[in-house]
Coordinates of C-alpha atoms in Angstrom, one line a residue:
X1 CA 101.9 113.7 123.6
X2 CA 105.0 114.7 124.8
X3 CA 106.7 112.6 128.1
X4 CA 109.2 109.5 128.5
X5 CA 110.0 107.5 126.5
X6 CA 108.2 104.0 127.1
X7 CA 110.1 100.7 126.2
X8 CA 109.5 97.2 126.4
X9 CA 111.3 95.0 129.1
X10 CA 109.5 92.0 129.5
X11 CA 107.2 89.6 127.6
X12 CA 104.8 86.7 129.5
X13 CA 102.7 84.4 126.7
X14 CA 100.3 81.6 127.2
X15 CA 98.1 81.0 124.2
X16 CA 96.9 77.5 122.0
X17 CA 100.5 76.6 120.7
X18 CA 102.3 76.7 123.9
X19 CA 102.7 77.5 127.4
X20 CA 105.5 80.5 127.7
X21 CA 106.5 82.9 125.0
X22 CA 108.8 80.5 123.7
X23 CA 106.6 77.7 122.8
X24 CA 103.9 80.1 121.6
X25 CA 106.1 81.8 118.8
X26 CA 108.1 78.3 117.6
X27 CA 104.2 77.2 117.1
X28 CA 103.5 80.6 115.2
X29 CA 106.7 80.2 113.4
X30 CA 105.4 77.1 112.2
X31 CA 102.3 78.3 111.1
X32 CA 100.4 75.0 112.9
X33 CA 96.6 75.8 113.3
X34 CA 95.6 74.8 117.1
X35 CA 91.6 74.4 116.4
X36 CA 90.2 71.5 117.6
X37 CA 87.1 69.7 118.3
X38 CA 86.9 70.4 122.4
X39 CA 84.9 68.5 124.9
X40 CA 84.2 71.3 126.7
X41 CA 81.5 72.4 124.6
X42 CA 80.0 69.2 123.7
X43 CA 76.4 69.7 122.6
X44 CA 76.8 73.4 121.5
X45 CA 76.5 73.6 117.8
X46 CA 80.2 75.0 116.9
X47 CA 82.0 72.5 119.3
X48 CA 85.3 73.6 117.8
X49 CA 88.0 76.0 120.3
X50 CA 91.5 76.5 120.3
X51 CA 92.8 75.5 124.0
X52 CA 95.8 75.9 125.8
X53 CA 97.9 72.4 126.0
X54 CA 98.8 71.3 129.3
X55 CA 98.1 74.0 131.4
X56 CA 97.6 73.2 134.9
X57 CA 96.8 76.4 137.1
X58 CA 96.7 74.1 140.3
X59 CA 100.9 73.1 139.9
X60 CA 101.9 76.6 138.8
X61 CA 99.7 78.8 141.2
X62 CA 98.2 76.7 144.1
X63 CA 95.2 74.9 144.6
X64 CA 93.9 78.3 147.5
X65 CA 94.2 80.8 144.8
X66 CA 93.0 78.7 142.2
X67 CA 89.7 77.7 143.9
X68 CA 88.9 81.6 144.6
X69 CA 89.3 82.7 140.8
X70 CA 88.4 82.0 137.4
X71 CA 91.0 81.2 134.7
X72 CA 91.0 83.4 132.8
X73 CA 92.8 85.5 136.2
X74 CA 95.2 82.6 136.0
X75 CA 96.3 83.1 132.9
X76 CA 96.9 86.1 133.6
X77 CA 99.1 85.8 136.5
X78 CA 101.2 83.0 135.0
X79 CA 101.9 85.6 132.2
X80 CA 102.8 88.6 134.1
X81 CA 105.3 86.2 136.5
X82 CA 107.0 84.8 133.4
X83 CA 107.1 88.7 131.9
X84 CA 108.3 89.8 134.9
X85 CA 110.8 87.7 135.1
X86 CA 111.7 87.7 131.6
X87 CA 112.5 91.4 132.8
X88 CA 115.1 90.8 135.3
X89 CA 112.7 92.7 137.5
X90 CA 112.5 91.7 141.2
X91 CA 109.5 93.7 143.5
X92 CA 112.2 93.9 146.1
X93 CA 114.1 96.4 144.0
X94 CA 111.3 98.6 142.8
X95 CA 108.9 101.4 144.6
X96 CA 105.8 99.8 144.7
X97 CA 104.1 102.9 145.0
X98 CA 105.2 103.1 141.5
X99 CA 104.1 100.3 139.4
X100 CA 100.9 99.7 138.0
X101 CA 98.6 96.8 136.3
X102 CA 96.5 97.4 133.6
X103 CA 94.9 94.6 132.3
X104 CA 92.0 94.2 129.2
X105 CA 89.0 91.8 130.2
X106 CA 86.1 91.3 127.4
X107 CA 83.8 88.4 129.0
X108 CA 85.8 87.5 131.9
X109 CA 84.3 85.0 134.1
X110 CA 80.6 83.5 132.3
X111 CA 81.4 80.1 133.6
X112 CA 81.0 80.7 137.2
X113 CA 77.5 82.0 137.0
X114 CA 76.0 78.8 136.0
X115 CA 75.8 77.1 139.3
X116 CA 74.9 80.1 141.6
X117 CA 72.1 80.7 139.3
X118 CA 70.6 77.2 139.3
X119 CA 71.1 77.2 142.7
X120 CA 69.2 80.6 143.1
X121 CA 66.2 79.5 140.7
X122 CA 65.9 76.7 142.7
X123 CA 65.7 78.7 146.2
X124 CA 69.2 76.9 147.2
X125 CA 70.8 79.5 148.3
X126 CA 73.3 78.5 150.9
X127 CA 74.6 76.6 148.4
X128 CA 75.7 79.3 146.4
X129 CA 80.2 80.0 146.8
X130 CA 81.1 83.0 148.8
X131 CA 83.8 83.2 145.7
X132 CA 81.4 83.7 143.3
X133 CA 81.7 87.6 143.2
X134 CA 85.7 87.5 143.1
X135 CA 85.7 84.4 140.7
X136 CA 83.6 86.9 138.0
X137 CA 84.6 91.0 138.8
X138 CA 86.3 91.6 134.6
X139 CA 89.2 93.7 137.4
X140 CA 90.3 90.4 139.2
X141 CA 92.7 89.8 137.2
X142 CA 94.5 93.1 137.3
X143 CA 93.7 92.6 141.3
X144 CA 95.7 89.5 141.8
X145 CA 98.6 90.5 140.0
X146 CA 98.9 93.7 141.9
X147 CA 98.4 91.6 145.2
X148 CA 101.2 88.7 143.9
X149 CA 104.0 91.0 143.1
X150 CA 103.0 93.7 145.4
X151 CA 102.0 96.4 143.3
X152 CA 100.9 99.3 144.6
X153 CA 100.1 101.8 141.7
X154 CA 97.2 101.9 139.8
X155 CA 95.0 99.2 139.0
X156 CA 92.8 98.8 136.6
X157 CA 90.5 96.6 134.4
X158 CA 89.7 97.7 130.4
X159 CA 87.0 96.6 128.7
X160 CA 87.2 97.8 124.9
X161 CA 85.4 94.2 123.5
X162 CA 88.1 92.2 121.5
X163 CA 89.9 95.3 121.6
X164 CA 90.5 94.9 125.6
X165 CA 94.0 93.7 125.5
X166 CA 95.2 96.4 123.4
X167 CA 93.5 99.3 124.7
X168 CA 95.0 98.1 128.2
X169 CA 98.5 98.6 126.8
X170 CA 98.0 101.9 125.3
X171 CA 96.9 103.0 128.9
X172 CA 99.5 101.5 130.6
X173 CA 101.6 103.3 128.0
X174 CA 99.8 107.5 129.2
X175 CA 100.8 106.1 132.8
X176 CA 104.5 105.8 132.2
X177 CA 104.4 108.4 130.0
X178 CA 103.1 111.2 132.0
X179 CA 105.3 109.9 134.8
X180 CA 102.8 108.3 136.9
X181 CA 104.6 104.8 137.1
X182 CA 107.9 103.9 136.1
X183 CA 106.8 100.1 135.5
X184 CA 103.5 98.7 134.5
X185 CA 102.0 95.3 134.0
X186 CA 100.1 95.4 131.2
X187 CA 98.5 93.0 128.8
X188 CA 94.6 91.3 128.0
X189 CA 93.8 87.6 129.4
X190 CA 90.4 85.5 128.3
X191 CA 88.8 82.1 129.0
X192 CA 86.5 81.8 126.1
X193 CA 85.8 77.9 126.1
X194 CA 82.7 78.2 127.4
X195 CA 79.2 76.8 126.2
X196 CA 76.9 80.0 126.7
X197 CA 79.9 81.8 125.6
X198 CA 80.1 79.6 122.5
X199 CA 76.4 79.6 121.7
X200 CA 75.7 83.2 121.8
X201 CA 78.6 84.3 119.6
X202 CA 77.7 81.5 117.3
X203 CA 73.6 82.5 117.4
X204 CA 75.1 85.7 116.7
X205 CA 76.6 84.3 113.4
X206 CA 80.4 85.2 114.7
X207 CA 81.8 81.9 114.8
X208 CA 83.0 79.6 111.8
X209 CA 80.6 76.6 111.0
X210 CA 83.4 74.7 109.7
X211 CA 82.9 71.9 112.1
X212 CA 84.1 69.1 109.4
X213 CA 87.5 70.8 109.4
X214 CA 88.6 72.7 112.5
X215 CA 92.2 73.3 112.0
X216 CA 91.2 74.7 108.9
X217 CA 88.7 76.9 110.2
X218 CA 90.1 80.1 110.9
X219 CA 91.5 81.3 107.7
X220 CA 91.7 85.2 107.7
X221 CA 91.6 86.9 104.0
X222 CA 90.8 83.7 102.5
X223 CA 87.8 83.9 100.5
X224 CA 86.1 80.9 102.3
X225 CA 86.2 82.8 105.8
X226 CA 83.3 82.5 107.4
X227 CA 83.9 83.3 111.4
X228 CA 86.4 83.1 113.6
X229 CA 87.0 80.6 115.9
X230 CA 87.0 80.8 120.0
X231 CA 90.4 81.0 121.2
X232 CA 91.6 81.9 125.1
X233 CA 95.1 82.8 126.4
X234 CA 96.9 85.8 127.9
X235 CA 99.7 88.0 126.7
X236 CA 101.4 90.4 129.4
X237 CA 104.1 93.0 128.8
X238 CA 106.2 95.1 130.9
X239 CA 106.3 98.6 130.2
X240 CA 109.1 100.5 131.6
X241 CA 110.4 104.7 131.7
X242 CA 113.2 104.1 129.5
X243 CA 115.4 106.1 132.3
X244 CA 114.4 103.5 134.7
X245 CA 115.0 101.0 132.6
X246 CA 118.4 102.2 131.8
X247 CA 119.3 102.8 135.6
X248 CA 119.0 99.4 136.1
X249 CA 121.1 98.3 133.1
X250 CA 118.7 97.1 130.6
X251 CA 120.1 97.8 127.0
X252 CA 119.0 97.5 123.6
X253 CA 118.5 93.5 122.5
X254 CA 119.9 92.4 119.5
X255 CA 117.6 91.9 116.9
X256 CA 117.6 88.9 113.8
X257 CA 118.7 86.0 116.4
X258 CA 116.1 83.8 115.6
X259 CA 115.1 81.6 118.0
X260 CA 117.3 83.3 120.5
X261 CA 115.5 86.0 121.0
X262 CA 113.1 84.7 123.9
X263 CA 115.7 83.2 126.0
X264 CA 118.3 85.2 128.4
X265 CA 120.4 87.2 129.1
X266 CA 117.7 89.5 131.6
X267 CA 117.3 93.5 131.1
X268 CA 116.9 93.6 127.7
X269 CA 115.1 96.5 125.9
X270 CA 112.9 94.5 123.9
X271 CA 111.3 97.5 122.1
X272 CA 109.7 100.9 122.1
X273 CA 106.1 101.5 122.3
X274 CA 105.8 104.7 120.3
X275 CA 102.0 105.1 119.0
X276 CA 98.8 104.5 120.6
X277 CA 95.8 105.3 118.6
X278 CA 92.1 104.5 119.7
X279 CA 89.0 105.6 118.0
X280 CA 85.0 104.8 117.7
X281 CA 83.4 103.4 114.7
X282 CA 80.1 104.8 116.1
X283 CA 78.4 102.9 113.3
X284 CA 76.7 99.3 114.8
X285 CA 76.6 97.8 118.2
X286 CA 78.7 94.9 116.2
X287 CA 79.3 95.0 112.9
X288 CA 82.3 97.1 111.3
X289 CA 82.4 100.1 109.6
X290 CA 81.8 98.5 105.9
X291 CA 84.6 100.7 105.0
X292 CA 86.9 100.5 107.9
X293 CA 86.4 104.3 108.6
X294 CA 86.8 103.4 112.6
X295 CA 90.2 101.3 112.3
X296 CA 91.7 103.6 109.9
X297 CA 90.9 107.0 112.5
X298 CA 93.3 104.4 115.0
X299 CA 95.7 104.3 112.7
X300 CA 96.3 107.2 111.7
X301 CA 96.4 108.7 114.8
X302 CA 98.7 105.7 116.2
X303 CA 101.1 107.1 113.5
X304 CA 100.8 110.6 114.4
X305 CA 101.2 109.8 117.7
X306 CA 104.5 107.8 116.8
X307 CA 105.6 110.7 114.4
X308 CA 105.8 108.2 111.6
X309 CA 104.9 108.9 108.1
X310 CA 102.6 105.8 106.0
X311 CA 106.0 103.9 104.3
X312 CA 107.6 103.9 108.0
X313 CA 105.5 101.1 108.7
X314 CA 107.4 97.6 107.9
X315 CA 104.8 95.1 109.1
X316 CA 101.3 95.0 110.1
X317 CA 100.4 92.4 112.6
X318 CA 96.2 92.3 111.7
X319 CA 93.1 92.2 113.6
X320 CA 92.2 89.5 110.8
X321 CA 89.5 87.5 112.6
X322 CA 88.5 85.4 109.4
X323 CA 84.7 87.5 109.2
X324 CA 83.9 88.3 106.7
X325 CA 83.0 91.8 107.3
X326 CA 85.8 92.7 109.6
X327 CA 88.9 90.9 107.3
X328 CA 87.3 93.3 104.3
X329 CA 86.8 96.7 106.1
X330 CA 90.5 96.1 107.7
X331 CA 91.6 95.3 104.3
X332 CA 90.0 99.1 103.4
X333 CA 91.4 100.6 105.8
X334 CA 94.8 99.4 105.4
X335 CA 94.8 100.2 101.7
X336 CA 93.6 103.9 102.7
X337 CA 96.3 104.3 105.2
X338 CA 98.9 103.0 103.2
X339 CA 99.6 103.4 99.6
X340 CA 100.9 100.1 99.1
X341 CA 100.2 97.7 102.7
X342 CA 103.0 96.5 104.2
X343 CA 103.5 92.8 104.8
X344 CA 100.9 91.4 106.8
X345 CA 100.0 88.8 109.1
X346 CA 96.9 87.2 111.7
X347 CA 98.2 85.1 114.5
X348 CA 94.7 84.5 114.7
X349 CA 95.1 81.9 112.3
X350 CA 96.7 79.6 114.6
X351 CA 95.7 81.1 117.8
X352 CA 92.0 81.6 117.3
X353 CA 90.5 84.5 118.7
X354 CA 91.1 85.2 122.4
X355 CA 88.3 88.0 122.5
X356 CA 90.0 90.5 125.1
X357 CA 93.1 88.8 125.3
X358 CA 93.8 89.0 121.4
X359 CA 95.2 92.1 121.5
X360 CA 97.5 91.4 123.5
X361 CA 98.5 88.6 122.5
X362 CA 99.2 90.1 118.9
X363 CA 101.1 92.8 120.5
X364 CA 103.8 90.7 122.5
X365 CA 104.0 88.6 118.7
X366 CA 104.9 92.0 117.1
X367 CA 107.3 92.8 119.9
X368 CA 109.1 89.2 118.7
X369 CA 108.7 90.1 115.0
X370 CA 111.2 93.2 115.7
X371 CA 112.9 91.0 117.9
X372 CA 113.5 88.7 115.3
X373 CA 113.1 90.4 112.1
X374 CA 111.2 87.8 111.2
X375 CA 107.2 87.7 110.2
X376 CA 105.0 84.7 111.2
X377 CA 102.9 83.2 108.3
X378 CA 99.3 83.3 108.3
X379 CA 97.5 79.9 108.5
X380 CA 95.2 78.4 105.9
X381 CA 95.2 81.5 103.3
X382 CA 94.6 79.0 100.1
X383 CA 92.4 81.1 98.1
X384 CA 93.6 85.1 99.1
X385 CA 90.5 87.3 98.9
X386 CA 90.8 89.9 96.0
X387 CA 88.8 91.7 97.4
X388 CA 91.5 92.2 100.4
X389 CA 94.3 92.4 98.2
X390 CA 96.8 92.5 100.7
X391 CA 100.8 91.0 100.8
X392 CA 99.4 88.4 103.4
X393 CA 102.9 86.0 105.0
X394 CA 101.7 82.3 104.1
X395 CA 103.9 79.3 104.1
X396 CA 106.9 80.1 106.0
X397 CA 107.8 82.8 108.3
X398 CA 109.2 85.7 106.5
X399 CA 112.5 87.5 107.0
X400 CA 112.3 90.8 106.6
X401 CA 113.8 94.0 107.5
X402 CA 111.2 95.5 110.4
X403 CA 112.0 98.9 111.9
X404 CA 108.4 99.4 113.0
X405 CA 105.3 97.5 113.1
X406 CA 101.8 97.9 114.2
X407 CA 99.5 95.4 115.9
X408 CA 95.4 96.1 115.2
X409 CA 92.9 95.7 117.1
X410 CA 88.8 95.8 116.9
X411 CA 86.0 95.0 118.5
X412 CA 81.7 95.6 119.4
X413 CA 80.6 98.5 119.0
X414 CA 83.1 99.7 116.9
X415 CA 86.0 100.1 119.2
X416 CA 89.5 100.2 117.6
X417 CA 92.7 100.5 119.4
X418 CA 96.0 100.4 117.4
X419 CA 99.8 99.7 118.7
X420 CA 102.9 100.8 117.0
X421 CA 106.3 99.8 118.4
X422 CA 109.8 100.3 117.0
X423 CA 113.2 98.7 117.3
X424 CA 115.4 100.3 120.2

């Protein structure tokens, strides 16, 4: 598709190993699992989550906007005010009219249901919050960060399963490209830690079981998988016409600083998003294509669409849920695509799985991989699957020469929705 070049200015990250994109990746560096036993779901028979630490919505946001959404709209706008300003990007400077929001919501809100509808099945119905319906619309998340910074392009919710997050940036990516917005906020957020959230995915024989060991749970291409585990968090990027970005005197960061990379200086060009492939399994209303036919259709057209041959492909930052069926048909697929797979990871590992937020999440990761030419390991791999076959990071975080990598992502129903980025 020809158009502007889009690049990558900012990066906003809350997930289970730290509040700010800083914290996250030193816990992902260190490969520390975050799964834990949670009160929140006590009495639900996998009563296991990965949860953010210390994250109070209430300090960072205020207690009037808090009480009129749900969190997972928090997270979202904690992100996309720490992306935003990892930027340099103030609203007074830009044409409103211009920037846009795009953000990828699976469940959203399931939590705030529960009272009104107790309430309504027991004819109390003045009891039921007038913020009910703005604590659970899937597009209040996109909403509030258009009405905090101002925003007055397009804005808009995406709802691709556990694909959400990463579907949201490939449309944010057609908007700047076909010169509809010079900026957009774009990213996935999801609050998972729920108990009818919990329960159905485990009645539906999603999650991991492996209640006597919950750091050790998620453990994607290990041959002991057996479901992944609930995670929650937001990732948020700015997206930027590289013209734009230039006119304002963000340049090219330098890459292989570790540690360095997610502190100032401001305008930086982190990366450049380059491919966007999505696709439809149309196979099952949840499982995988048993041969990955689905993911490797967004690959291949993510590559096309990035004018990259198989071998220009350094890294792959994996879907890799620790299911069974979904680590082996994205092991398939990857071995189709490529001749011989590229290094590997699955922040999921020590994330957990953030449903539509993963994507996301995975894709501001990758943007630090280039940053830092440096791949996270993957948790708890102890007995690789041969099945999978794959050169999976384990251990330590690997340095490594990365050009170009691509972020994966699947979900129900078959949808797949594929990033690639490349170094400036």
């Amino acid at each position: 598709m020809p158009g502007h070049d889009v690049v990558v200015t900012g990066l906003g990250l809350l997930t289970p190993a730290g509040i700010g994109a800083a914290a996250s990746w030193a816990g992902l560096c260190a490969g520390r699992p975050t799964a834990a036993t949670d009160p929140e779901l006590a009495g639900v028979p996998v009563d296991f989550s990965c949860a953010l630490p210390d994250f109070t919505p209430e300090v960072l946001l205020g207690g009037r906007l808090v009480m009129r959404t749900d969190r997972f709209v928090h997270m979202g706008l904690v992100a996309a005010r720490e992306a935003l300003d990892d930027a340099g990007i103030s609203p007074a400077d830009w044409d409103p009219q211009r920037v846009g929001v795009v953000i990828g919501v699976s469940t959203g809100s399931m939590e705030a249901w529960a009272p009104p509808f107790a309430s309504v099945a027991a004819g109390c119905h003045e009891e039921v919050s007038p913020f009910v319906v703005t604590r659970t619309l899937p597009n209040m998340a996109a909403a509030e960060i258009s009405i905090d910074l101002g925003a007055q392009g397009p804005s808009l919710a995406v709802g691709t399963a556990c694909a959400s997050g990463a579907t949201a940036i490939g449309v944010a990516r057609d908007l700047v490209r076909s010169g509809t917005c010079d900026i957009v906020i774009t990213g996935g957020s999801e609050a998972t830690r729920v108990p009818i959230v919990a329960t159905c995915f485990g009645q539906a024989g999603a999650l991991s079981r492996r209640g006597h060991d919950p750091a050790g749970a998620s453990r994607p291409f290990d041959v002991h998988r057996d479901g992944f585990v609930l995670g929650e968090g937001a990732g948020v990027l700015v997206l930027e016409r590289a013209e734009h970005a230039r006119a304002r005197g963000a340049r090219a960061a330098p890459v292989g600083l570790s540690g360095r990379a997610v502190t100032p200086p401001k305008a930086r060009i982190r990366a450049v998003l380059t491919g966007y492939g999505a696709s439809s399994d149309a196979h099952h209303f949840a499982a995988p294509h048993p041969e990955g036919r689905g993911a490797e259709l967004a690959m291949r057209a993510a590559l096309r669409d990035a004018a990259l041959a198989p071998d220009g492909i350094d890294h792959v930052n994996a879907h890799g849920t620790s299911t069974p069926r979904n680590d082996l048909a994205e092991a398939f697929a990857l071995h189709r695509v490529f001749r011989t797979p590229p290094a590997v990871t699955a922040n999921k590992s020590v994330f957990g799985h953030a449903l539509g937020g993963a994507g996301a999440i995975e894709a501001v990761c990758t943007v630090l991989t280039l940053q830092e030419q440096l791949i996270p390991p993957t948790a708890n791999l102890e007995h690789p699957d041969p099945q999978c076959d794959l050169d999976v990071v384990t251990g330590s975080p690997r340095q490594a020469r990365v050009r170009a990598a691509m972020s994966n992502s699947f979900g129900f129903g078959g949808q797949n929705a594929v990033l690639v980025f490349q170094t400036p």
